[in-house]
Short mmCIF file of C-alpha atoms and ligand atoms in Angstrom, two decimals:
data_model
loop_
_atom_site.label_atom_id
_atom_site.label_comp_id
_atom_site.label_asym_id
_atom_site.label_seq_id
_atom_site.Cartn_x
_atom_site.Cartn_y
_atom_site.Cartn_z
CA UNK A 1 140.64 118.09 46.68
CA UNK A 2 138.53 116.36 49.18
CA UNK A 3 135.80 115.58 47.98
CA UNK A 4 136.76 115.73 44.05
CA UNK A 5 136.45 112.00 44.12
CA UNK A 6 132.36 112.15 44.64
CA UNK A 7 129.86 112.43 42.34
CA UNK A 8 127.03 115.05 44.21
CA UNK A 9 127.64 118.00 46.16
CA UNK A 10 126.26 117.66 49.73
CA UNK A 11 123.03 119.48 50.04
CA UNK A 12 122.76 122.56 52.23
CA UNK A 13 121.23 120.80 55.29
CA UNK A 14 123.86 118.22 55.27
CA UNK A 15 126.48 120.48 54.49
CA UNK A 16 125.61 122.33 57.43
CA UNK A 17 124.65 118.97 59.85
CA UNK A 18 128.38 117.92 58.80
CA UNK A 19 130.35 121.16 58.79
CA UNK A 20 132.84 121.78 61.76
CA UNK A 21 133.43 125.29 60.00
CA UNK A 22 132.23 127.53 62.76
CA UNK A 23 133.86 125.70 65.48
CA UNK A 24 137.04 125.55 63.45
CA UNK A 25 137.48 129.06 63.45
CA UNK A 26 139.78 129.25 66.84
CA UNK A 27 141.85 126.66 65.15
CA UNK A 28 142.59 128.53 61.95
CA UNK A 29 145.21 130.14 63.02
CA UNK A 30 146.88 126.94 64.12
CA UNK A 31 145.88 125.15 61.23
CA UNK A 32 148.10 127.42 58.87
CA UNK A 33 150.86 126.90 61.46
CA UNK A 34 150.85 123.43 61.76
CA UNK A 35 150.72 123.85 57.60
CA UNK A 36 153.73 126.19 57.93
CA UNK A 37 155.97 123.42 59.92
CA UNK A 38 154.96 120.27 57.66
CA UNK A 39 155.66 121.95 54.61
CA UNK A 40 158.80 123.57 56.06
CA UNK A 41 159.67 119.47 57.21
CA UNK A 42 158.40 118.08 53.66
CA UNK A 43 160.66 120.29 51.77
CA UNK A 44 163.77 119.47 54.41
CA UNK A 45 162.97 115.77 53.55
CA UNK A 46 162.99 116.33 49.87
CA UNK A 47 159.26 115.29 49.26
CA UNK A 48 158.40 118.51 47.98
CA UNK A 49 160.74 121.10 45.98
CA UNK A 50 162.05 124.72 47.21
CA UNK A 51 159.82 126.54 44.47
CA UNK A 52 156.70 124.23 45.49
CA UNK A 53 157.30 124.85 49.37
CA UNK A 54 158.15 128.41 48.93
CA UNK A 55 154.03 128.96 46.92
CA UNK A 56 152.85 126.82 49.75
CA UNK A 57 154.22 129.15 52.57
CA UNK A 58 153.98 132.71 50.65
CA UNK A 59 149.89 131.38 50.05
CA UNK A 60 149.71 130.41 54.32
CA UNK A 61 151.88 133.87 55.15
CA UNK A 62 148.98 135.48 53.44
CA UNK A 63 146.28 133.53 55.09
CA UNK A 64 146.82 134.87 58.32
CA UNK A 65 145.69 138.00 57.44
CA UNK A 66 142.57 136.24 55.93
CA UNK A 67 138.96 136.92 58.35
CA UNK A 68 137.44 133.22 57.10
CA UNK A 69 134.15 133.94 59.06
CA UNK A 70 132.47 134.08 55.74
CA UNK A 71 129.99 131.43 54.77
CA UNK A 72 131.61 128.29 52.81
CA UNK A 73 131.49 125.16 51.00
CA UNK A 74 133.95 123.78 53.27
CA UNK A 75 133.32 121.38 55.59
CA UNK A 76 136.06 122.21 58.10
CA UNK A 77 138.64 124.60 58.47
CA UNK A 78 140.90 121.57 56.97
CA UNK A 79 139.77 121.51 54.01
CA UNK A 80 139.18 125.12 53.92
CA UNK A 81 142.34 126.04 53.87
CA UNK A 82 144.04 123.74 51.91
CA UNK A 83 141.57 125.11 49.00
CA UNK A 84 142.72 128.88 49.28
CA UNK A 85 146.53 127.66 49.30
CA UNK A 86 145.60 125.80 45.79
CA UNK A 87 143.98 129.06 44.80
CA UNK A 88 146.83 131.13 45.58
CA UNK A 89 149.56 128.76 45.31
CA UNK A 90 148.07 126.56 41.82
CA UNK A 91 147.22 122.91 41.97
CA UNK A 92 150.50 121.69 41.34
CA UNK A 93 152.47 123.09 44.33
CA UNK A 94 149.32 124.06 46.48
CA UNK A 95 147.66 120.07 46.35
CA UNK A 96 151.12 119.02 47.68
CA UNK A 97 150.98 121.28 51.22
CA UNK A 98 148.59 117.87 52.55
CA UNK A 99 151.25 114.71 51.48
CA UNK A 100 151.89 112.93 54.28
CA UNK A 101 149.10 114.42 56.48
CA UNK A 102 145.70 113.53 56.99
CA UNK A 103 143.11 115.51 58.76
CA UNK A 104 143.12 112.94 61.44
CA UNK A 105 146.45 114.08 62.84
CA UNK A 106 145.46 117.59 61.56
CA UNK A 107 142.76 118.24 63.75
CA UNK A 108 144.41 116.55 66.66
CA UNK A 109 147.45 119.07 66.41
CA UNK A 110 145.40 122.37 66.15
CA UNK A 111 143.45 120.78 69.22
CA UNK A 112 146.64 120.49 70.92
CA UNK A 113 148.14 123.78 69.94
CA UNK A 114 145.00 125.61 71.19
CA UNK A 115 144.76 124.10 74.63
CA UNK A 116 147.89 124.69 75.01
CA UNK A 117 148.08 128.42 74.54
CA UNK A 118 144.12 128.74 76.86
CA UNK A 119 146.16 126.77 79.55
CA UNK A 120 148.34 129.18 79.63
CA UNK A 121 146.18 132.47 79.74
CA UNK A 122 144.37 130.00 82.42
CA UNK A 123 147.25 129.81 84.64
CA UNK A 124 147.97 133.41 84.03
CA UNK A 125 144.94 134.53 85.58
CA UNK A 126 145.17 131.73 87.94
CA UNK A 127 148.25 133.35 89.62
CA UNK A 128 146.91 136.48 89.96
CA UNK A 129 143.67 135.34 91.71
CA UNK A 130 146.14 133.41 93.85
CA UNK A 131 148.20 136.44 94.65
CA UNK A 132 145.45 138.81 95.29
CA UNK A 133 144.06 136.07 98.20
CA UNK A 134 147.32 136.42 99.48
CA UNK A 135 147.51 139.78 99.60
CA UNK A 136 143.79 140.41 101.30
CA UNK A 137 145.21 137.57 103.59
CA UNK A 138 147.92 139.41 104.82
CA UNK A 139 145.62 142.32 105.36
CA UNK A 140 143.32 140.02 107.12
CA UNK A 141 145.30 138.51 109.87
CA UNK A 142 143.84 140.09 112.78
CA UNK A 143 140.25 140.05 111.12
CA UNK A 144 138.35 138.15 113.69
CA UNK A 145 135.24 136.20 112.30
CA UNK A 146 133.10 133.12 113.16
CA UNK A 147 134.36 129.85 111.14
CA UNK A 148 131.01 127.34 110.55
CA UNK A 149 130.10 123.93 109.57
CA UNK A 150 126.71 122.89 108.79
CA UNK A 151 126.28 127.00 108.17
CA UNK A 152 126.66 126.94 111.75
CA UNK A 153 129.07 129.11 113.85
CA UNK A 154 131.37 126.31 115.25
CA UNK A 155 134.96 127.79 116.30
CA UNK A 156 136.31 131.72 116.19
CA UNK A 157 139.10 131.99 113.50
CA UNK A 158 139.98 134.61 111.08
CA UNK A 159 139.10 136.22 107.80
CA UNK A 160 142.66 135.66 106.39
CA UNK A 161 142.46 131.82 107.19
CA UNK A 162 139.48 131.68 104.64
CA UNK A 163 140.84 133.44 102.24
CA UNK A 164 144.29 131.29 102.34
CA UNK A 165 141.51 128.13 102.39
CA UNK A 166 140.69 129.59 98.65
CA UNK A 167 144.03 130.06 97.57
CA UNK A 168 145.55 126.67 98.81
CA UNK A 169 143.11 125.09 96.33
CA UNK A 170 143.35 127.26 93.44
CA UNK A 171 146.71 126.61 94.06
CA UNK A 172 146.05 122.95 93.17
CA UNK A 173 144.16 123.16 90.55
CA UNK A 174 147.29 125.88 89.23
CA UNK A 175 149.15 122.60 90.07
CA UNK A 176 146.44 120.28 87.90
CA UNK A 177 146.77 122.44 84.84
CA UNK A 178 150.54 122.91 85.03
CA UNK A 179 150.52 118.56 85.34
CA UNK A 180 148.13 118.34 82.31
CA UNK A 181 150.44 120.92 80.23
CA UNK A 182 152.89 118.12 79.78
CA UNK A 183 150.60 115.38 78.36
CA UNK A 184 149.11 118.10 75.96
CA UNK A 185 152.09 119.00 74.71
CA UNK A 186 153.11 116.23 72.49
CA UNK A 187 152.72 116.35 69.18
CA UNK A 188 150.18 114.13 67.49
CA UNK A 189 151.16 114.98 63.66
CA UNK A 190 152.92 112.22 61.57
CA UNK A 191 150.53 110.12 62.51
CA UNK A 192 148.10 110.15 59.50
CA UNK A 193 145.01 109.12 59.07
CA UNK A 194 145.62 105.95 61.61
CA UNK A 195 148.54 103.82 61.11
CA UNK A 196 151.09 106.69 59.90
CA UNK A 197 153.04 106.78 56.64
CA UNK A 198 155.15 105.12 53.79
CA UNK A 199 156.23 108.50 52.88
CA UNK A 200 159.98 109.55 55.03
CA UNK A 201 158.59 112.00 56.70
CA UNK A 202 160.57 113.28 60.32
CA UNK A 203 157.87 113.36 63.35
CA UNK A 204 160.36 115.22 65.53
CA UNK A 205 161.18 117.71 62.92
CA UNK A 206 157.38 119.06 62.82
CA UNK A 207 157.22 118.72 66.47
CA UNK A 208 160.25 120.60 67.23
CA UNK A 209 159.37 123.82 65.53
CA UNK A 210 155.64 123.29 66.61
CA UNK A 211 157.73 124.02 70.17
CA UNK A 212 155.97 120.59 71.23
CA UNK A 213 157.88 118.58 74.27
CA UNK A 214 157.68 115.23 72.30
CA UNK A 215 155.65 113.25 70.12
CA UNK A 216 152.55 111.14 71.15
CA UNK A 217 153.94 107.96 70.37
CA UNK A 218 151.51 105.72 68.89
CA UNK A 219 149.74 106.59 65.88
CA UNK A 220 145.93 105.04 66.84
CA UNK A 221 146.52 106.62 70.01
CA UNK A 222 147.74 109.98 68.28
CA UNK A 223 144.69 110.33 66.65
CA UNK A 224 141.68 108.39 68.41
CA UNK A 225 142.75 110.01 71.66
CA UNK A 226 140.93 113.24 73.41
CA UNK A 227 141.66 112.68 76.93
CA UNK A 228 143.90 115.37 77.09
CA UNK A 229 140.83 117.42 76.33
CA UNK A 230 139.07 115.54 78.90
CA UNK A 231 141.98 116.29 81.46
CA UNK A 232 141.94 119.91 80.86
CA UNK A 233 137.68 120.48 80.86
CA UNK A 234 138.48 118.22 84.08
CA UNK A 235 140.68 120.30 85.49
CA UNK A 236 138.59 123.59 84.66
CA UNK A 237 135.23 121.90 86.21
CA UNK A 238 137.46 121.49 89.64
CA UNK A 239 138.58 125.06 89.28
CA UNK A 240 134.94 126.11 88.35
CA UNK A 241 134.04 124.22 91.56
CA UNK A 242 136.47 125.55 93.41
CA UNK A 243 135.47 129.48 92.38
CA UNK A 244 131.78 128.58 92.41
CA UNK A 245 131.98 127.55 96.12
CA UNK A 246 134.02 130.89 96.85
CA UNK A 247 131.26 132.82 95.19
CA UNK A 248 128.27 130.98 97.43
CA UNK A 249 130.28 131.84 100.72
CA UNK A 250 130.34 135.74 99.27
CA UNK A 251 126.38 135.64 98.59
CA UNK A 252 125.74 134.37 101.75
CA UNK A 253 127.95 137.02 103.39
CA UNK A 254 127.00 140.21 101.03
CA UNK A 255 123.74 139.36 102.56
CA UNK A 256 122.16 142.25 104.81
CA UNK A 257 121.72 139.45 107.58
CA UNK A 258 125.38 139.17 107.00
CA UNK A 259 126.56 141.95 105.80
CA UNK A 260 129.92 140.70 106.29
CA UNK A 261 130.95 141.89 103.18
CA UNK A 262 130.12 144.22 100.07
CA UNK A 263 130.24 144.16 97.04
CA UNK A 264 131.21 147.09 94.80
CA UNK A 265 128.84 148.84 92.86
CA UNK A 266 130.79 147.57 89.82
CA UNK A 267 129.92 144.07 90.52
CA UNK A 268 126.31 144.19 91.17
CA UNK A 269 123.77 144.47 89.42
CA UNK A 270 119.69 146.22 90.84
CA UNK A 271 116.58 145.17 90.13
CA UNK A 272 114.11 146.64 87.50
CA UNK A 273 111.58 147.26 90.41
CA UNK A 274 113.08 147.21 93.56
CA UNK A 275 115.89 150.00 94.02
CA UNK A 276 116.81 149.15 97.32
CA UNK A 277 118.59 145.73 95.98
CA UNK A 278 121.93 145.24 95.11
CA UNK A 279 122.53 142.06 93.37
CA UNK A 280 125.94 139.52 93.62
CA UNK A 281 124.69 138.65 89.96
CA UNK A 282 128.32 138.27 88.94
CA UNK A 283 129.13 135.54 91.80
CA UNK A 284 125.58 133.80 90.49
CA UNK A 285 126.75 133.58 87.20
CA UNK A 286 130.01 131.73 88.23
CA UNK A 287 127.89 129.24 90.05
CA UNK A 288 125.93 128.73 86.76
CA UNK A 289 128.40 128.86 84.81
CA UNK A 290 130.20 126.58 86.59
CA UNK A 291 127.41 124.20 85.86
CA UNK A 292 127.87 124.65 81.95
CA UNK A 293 131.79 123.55 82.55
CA UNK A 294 130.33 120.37 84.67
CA UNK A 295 128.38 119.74 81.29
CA UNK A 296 130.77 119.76 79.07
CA UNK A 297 133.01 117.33 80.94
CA UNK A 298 130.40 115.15 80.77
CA UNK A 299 129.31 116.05 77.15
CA UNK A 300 133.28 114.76 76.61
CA UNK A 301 133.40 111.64 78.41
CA UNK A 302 130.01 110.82 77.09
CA UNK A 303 131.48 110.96 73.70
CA UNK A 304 134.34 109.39 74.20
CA UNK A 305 133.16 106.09 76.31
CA UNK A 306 132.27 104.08 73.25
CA UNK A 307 134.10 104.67 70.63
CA UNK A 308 136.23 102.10 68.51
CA UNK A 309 139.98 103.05 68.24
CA UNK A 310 140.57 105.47 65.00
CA UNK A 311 139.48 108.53 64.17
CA UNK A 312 135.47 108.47 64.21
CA UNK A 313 133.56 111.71 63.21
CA UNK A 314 131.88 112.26 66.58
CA UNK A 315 135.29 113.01 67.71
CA UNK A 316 134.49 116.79 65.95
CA UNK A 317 131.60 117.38 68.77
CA UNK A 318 134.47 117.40 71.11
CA UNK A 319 135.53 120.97 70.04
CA UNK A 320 132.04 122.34 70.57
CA UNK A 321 132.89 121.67 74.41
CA UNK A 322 136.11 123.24 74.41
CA UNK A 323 136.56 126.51 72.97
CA UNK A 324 133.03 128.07 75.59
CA UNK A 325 135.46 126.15 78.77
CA UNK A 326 138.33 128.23 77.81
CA UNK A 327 136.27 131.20 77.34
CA UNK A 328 134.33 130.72 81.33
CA UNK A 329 137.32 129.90 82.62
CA UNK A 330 139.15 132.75 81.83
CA UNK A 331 136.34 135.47 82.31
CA UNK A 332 135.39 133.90 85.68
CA UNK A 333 138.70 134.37 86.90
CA UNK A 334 139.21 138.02 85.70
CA UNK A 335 136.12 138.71 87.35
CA UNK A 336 136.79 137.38 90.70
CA UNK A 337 140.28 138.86 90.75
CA UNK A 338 138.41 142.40 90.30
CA UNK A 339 135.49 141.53 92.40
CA UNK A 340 138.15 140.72 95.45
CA UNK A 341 139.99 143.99 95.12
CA UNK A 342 137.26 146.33 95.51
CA UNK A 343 135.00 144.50 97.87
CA UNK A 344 134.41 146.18 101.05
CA UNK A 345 135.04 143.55 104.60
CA UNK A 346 133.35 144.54 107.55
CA UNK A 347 135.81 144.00 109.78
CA UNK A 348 133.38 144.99 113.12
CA UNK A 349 129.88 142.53 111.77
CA UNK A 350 132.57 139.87 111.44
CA UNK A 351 133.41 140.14 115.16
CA UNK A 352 130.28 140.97 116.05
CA UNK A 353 129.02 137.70 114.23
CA UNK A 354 130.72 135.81 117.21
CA UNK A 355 129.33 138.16 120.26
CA UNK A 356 125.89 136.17 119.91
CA UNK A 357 126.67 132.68 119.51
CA UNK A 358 128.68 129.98 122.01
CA UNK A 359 131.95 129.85 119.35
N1 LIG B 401 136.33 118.25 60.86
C1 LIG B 401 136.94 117.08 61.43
C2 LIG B 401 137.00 117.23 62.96
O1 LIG B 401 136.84 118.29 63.42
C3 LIG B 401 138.33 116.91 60.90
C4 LIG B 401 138.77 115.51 60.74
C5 LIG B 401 137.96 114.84 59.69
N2 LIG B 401 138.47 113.54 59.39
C6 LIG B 401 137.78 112.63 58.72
N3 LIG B 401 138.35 111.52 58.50
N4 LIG B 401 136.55 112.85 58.32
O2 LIG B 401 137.21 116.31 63.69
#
């Protein structure tokens, strides 16, 4: 249907230069259930008939089940979709699924829907990186160990008041995304393409089953606004900070001047030439990684700074930061959580650490 009005066909370059279609992949799935609730709301509000809703949902039922990884004419998952419900479900009932929708409130929903679900495997993983601290913290409590500043020893304190240092602010940053949850969950659809619709459609209806909190209000705000993408790569930079500073006190310490700690075999990697080395490779690549998350905050708020209200197409580049966030985020932390229970502390260096010095 989309682009049925135009004349050419885009060329394969462009096609490609415009498509969203490999981002939009971790979206499908939210895509046909955003589709589910506006036609189940469309047919409620007597736009659409029971026989026309009931091809519409039978075709998205059996779209689930569909792997759309293979190379299309589509230019986004959007439009994707809506042509395999017109091939299954026939012009007739299958061009009616979009009435009342535009891809502008589309896009912003599936968004939604999807940061909503990674902030919660986030704060899943969150808690149990936060409840493995504590626990090596209560083992910890008579672990006695130089604290520094300036990498300098400076007063004697103990290995369980570090450890409590890192789970106080993961604990925020648990706090940050649990804050943020709120102001993603709203729900953007209803809002059309900018200024809503003529057609009676029932915002809270959609919303409801969506198992959104609200509605964003407005319907320029509803759709020109990504700063509830911004907040949550925010909030996962500050956690990636937060777990990349953890991971620089660990190299330091798995160290053999340290050797305050080790790391377990599983965690480390050697060296193709030297034997004798045992790597924190998997505390390096949280540092780096963490850099990649930095980026793509600021790949966000770069894109975002300039743009007039309404939906502009740059707005699609947001995804591309997104979905790789999510996917650091969540590997960092199940990586740390392991890497804590099986390292070894050496309980006498860390007391020894404080024979030499004046602490
Ligand atoms: N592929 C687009 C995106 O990801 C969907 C919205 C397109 N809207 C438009 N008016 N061209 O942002």
């Amino acid at each position: 249907m989309y682009r049925s009005r135009l004349e050419g066909k885009l060329d394969e370059n462009t096609l490609e230069f415009l498509s969203s279609i490999s981002d939009d992949f971790q979206i499908a799935q939210y895509d046909i259930l955003g589709s589910q609730a506006h036609t189940l709301m469309l047919l409620e509000n007597k736009i659409i008939t029971k026989a026309e809703a009931e091809k519409i949902l039978g075709a998205l039922e059996r779209l689930k089940k569909e792997n759309f990884s293979e190379k299309s004419e589509a230019e986004d998952i959007h439009e994707l979709i809506e042509s395999l419900v017109i091939k299954k479900a026939g012009k007739e009932a299958g061009g009616k699924m979009h009435t009342a929708r535009s891809r502008n409130d589309q896009v912003a929903l599936d968004i939604r829907m999807k940061i909503r679900d990674d902030v919660n495997i986030v704060c899943f993983f969150l808690n149990e990186v936060i409840s493995t601290l504590i626990q090596l913290a209560e083992k910890h409590q008579n672990t006695i160990m130089p604290l520094y500043t300036h990498l300098q020893q400076a007063q004697v304190g103990l290995f369980s008041h570090f450890l409590l240092a890192y789970a106080d602010a993961l604990f925020r940053d648990l706090d940050r995304f649990y804050v943020a949850y709120g102001r993603i969950n709203e729900s953007p659809l209803g809002a059309g393409p900018v200024g809503g619709t003529s057609i009676p459609i029932d915002r809270q209806f959609t919303a409801k089953m969506l198992g959104f909190k609200g509605l964003v209000e407005n319907s320029i705000d509803a759709t020109s606004s990504r700063d509830f993408v911004a907040e949550y790569v925010g909030n996962s930079s500050i956690l990636m900070t937060n777990l990349s500073r953890m991971a620089e006190d660990f190299i330091i310490w798995s160290t053999s001047e340290f050797s305050f700690l080790e790391l377990s075999d599983k965690f480390t990697s050697t060296s193709s030439v030297m034997p004798q080395k045992k790597n924190p490779d998997i505390l390096e690549l949280i540092r780096g990684k963490t850099a990649q998350v930095i980026g793509y905050q600021m790949a966000i708020l770069s894109n975002l700074k300039g743009l007039p209200s309404g939906y502009n197409r740059d707005l699609q580049q947001i995804k591309v930061s997104i979905w790789p966030t999510s996917k650091i985020v969540i590997s960092s932390l199940i990586v740390v959580n392991s890497l804590l229970k099986t390292m070894t502390v050496n309980e006498k260096k860390l007391r020894q650490a404080i024979d030499g010095g004046f602490s």
